[in-house]
Coordinates of C-alpha atoms and ligand atoms in Angstrom, one line a residue:
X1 CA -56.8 -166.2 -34.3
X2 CA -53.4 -165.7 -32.9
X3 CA -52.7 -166.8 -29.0
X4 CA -49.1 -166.9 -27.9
X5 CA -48.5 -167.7 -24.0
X6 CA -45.1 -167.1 -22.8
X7 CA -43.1 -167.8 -25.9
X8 CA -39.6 -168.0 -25.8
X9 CA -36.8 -168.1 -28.5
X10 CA -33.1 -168.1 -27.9
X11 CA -30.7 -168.2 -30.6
X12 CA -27.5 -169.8 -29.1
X13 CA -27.1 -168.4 -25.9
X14 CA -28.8 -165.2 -26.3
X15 CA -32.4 -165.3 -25.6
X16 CA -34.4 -163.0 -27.9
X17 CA -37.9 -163.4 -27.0
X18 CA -38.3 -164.1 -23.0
X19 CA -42.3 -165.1 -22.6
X20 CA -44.2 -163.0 -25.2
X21 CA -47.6 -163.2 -24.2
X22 CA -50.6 -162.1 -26.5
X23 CA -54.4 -162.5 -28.3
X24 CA -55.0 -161.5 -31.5
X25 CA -58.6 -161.5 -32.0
X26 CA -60.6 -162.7 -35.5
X27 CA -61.0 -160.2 -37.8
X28 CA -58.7 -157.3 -35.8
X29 CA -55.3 -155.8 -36.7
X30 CA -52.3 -155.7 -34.3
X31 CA -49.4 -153.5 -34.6
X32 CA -46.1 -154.2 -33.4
X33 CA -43.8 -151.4 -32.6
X34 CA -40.4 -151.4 -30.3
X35 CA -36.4 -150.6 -30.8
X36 CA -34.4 -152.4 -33.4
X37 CA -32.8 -156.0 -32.1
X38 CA -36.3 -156.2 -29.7
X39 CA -37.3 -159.2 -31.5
X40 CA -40.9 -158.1 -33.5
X41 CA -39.5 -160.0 -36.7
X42 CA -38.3 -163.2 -34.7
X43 CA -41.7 -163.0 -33.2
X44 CA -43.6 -163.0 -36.7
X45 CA -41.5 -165.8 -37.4
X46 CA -42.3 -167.8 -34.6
X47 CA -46.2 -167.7 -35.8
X48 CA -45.0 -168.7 -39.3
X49 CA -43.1 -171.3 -38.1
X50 CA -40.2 -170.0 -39.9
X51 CA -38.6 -170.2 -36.2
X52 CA -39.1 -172.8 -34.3
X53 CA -39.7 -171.3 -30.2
X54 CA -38.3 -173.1 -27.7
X55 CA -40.6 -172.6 -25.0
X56 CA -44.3 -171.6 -24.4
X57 CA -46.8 -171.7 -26.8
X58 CA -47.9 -170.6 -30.1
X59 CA -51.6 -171.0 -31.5
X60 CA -52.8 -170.2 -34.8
X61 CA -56.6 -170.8 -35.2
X62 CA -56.3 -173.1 -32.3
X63 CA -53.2 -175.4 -34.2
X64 CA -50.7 -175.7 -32.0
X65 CA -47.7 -174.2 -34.2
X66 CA -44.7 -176.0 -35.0
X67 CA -45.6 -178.9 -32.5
X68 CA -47.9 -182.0 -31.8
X69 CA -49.1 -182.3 -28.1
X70 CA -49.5 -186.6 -27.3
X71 CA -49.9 -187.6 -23.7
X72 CA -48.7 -184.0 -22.1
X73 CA -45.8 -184.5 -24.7
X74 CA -44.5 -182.1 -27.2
X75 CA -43.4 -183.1 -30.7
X76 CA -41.8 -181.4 -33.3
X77 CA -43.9 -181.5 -36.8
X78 CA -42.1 -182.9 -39.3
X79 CA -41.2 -180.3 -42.6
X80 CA -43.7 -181.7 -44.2
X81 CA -46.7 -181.2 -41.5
X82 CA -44.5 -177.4 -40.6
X83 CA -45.0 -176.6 -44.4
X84 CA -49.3 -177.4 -44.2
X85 CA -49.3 -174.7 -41.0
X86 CA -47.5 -172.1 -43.0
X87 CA -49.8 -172.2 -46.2
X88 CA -52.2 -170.7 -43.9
X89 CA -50.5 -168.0 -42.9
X90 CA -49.8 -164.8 -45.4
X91 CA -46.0 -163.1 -44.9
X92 CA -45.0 -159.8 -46.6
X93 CA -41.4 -159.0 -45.8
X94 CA -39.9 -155.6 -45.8
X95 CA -38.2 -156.7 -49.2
X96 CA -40.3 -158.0 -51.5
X97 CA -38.5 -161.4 -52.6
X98 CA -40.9 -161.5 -56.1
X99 CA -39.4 -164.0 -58.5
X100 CA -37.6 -161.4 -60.8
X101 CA -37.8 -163.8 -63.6
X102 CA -41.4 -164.1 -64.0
X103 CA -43.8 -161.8 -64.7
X104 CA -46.5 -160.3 -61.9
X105 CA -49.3 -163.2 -62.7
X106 CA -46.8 -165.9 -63.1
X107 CA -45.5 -164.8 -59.7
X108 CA -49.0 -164.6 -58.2
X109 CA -50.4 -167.9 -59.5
X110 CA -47.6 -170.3 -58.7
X111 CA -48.1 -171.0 -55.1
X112 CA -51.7 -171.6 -55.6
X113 CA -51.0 -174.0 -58.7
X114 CA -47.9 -176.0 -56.9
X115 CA -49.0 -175.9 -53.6
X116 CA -53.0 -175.8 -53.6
X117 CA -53.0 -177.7 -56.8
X118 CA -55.6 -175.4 -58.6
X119 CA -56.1 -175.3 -62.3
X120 CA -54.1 -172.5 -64.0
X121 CA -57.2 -170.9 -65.2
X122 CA -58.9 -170.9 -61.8
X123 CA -55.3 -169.2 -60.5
X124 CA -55.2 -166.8 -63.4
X125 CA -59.1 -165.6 -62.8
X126 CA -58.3 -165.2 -58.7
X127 CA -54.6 -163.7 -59.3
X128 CA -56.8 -160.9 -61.5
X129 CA -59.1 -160.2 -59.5
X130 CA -56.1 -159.8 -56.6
X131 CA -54.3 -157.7 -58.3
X132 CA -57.1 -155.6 -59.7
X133 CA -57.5 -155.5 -55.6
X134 CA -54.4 -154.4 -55.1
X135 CA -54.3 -151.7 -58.1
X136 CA -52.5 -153.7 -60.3
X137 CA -54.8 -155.0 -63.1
X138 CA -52.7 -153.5 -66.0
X139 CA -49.7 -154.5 -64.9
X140 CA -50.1 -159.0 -65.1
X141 CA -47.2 -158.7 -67.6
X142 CA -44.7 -156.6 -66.1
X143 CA -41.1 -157.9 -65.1
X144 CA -41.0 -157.0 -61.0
X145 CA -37.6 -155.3 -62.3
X146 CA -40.2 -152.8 -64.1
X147 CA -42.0 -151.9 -61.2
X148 CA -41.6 -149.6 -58.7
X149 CA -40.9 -150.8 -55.3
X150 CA -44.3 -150.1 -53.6
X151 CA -45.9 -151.3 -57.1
X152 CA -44.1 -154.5 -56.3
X153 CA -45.0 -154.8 -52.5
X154 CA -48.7 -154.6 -53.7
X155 CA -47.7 -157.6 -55.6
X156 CA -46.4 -159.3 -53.0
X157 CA -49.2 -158.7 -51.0
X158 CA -51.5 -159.9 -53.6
X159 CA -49.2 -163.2 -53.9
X160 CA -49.4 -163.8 -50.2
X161 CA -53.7 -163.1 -50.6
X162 CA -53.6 -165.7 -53.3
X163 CA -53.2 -168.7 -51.0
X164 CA -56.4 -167.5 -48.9
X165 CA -54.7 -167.1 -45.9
X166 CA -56.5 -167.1 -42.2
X167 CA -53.2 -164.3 -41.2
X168 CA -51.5 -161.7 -42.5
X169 CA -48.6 -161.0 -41.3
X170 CA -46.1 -158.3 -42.4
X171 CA -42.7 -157.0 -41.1
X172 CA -42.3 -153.6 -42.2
X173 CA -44.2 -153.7 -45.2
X174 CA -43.2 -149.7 -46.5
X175 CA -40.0 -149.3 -44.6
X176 CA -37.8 -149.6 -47.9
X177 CA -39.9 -147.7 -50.0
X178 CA -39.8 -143.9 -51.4
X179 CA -41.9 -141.9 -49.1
X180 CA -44.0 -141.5 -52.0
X181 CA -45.5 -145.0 -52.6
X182 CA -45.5 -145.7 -48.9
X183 CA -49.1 -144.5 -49.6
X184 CA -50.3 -147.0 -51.6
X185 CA -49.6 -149.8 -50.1
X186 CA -51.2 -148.8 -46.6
X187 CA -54.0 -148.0 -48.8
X188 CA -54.3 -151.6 -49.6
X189 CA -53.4 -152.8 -46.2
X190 CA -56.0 -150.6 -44.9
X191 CA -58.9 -152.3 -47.4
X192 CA -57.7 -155.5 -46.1
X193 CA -58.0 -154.7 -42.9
X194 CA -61.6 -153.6 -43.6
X195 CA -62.6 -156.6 -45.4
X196 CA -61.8 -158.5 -42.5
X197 CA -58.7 -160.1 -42.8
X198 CA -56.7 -161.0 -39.2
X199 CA -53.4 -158.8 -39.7
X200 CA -50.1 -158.0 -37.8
X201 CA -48.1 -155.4 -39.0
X202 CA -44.9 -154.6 -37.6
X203 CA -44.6 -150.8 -38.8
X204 CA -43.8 -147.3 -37.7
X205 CA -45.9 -145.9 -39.7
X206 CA -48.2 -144.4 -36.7
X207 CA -50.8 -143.0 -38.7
X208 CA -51.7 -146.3 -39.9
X209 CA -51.4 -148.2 -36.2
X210 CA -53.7 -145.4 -34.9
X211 CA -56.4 -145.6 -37.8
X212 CA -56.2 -148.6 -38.7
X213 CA -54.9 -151.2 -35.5
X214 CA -57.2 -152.7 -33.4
X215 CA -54.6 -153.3 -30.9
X216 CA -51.0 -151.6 -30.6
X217 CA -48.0 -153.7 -28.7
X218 CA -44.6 -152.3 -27.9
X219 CA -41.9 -154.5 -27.2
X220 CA -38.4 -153.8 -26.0
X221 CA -35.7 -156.3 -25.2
X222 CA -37.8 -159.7 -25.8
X223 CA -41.0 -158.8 -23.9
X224 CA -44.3 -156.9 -24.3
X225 CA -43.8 -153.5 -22.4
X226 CA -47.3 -152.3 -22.9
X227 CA -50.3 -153.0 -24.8
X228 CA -53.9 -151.4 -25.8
X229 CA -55.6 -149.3 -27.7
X230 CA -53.2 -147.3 -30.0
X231 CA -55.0 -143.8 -29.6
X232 CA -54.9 -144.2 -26.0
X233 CA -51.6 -145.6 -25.8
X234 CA -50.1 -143.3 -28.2
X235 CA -51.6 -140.6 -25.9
X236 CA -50.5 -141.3 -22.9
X237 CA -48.1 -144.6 -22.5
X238 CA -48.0 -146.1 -19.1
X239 CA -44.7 -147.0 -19.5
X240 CA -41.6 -144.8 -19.4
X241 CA -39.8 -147.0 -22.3
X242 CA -42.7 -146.5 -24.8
X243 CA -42.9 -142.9 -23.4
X244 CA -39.3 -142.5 -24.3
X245 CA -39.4 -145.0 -27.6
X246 CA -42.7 -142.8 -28.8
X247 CA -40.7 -139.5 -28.3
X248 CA -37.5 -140.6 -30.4
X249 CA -39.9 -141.6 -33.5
X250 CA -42.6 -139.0 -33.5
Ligands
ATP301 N1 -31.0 -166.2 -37.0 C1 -30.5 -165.5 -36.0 N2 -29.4 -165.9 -35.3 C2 -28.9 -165.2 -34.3 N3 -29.4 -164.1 -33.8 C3 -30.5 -163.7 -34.4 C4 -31.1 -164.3 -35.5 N4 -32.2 -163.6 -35.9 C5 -32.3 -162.6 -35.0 N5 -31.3 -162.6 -34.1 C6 -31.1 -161.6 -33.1 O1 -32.3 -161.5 -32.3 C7 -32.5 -160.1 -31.9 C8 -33.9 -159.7 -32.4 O2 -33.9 -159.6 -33.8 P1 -35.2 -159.2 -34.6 O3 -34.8 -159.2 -36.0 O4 -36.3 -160.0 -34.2 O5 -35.4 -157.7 -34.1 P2 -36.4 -156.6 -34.7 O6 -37.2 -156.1 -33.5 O7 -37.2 -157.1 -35.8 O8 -35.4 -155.5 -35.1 P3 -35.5 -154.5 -36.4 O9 -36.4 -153.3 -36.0 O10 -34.1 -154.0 -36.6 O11 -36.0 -155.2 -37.6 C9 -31.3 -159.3 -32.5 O12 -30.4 -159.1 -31.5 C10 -30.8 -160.2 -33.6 O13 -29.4 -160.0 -33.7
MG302 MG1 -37.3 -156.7 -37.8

């Protein structure tokens, strides 16, 4: 679902990602770990196009991201074509961004009515069914402001779900919430994850990488230190930086 071959991204002069190389297989869940400033977010970003990389390659579902190949050339897509590879893709920040002025639904079906131009009643019946998902059902009505903060990352969860999205991707998901509802939400993550859905999860939340990831990467300073199966590599890293990086969190 996900290939990226040596992708680069520099922002001025400093280069923040220096050749990322990685598979993200249909149907599995990746987890990103690694220090503050190594560049997992500006990596998510690249796949969402939300950054544009400036060398190497990004593939979503075989689309070339953020580019056109003609003759051994590469174009930049225009906004327009850049916005049509995005709808694809499912983001959930570590804050939550809901629309405070509208209520849960109206925040869940607007995407899908603006953008994927479906009737409000076929939005409202797949928003409810979402956020019955997500263990929201009585809440439709509710103000995000009334909500608590992992109550309103479900909804944005269910929001991103709500454009059928191929990815998931999610930067931190329960880093800014009460230790308390950090629960629920990996609940929910963890039924996606079941029900198939192609998910990468920056998180420290190592229970969840080692239960739930089907892959786990650690990066440090731009570049993939070590990858592999997150009970083995939680284990017994190869590498003295995610020895070291492991010992600090855990
Ligand atoms: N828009 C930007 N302009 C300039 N520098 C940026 C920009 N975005 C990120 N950076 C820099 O890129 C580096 C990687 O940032 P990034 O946010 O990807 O790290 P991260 O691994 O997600 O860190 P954290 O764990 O703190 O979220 C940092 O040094 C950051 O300052
Ligand atoms: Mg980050």
């Amino acid at each position: 679902m996900v290939l990226a071959d040596r992708v680069c991204k520099s922002f001025g002069s400093v280069q923040v990602l220096k050749g990322i190389s990685l598979e993200v297989p249909r149907g599995t869940v990746t987890c990103l770990i690694g220090p503050s400033g190594s560049g997992k977010s500006t990596f998510l970003r690249c796949i969402n196009h939300l950054e544009v990389v400036n060398a190497g390659r990004l593939y979503v579902d075989g689309d070339l991201i953020g580019y056109r190949e003609r003759n051994g050339k590469l174009y930049e897509l225009s906004p327009k074509d850049a916005a049509a590879q995005r709808r694809d893709i499912g983001m959930v920040f570590q804050h939550f961004n809901l629309f405070p002025h509208r209520t849960v639904l109206e925040n869940v079906i607007e995407a899908p009515i603006l953008v994927k131009k479906k009737s409000r009643a076929e939005a409202v019946e797949r928003a409810e069914y979402l956020l019955d998902r997500v263990g929201l059902a009585n809440r439709a009505d509710a103000y995000p402001a009334q909500l608590s903060g992992g109550q309103q990352q479900r909804v944005a969860i269910a929001r991103a779900l709500a454009m059928d999205p191929k990815l998931m991707l999610f930067d931190e998901p329960t880093s800014a919430l009460d230790p308390e509802l950090v629960g629920d939400v990996l609940k929910v993550m963890r039924e996606l994850a079941a029900s198939g859905m192609t998910m990468m999860v920056v998180t420290h939340e190592m229970g969840f990488a080692r239960e739930v990831a089907d892959q786990l990467v650690f990066m440090d300073g731009g570049v993939v230190v070590e990858k592999g199966d997150p009970r083995e590599l939680l284990a017994d890293p190869r590498e003295e930086r995610t020895r070291s990086f492991l010992s600090k969190l855990l």
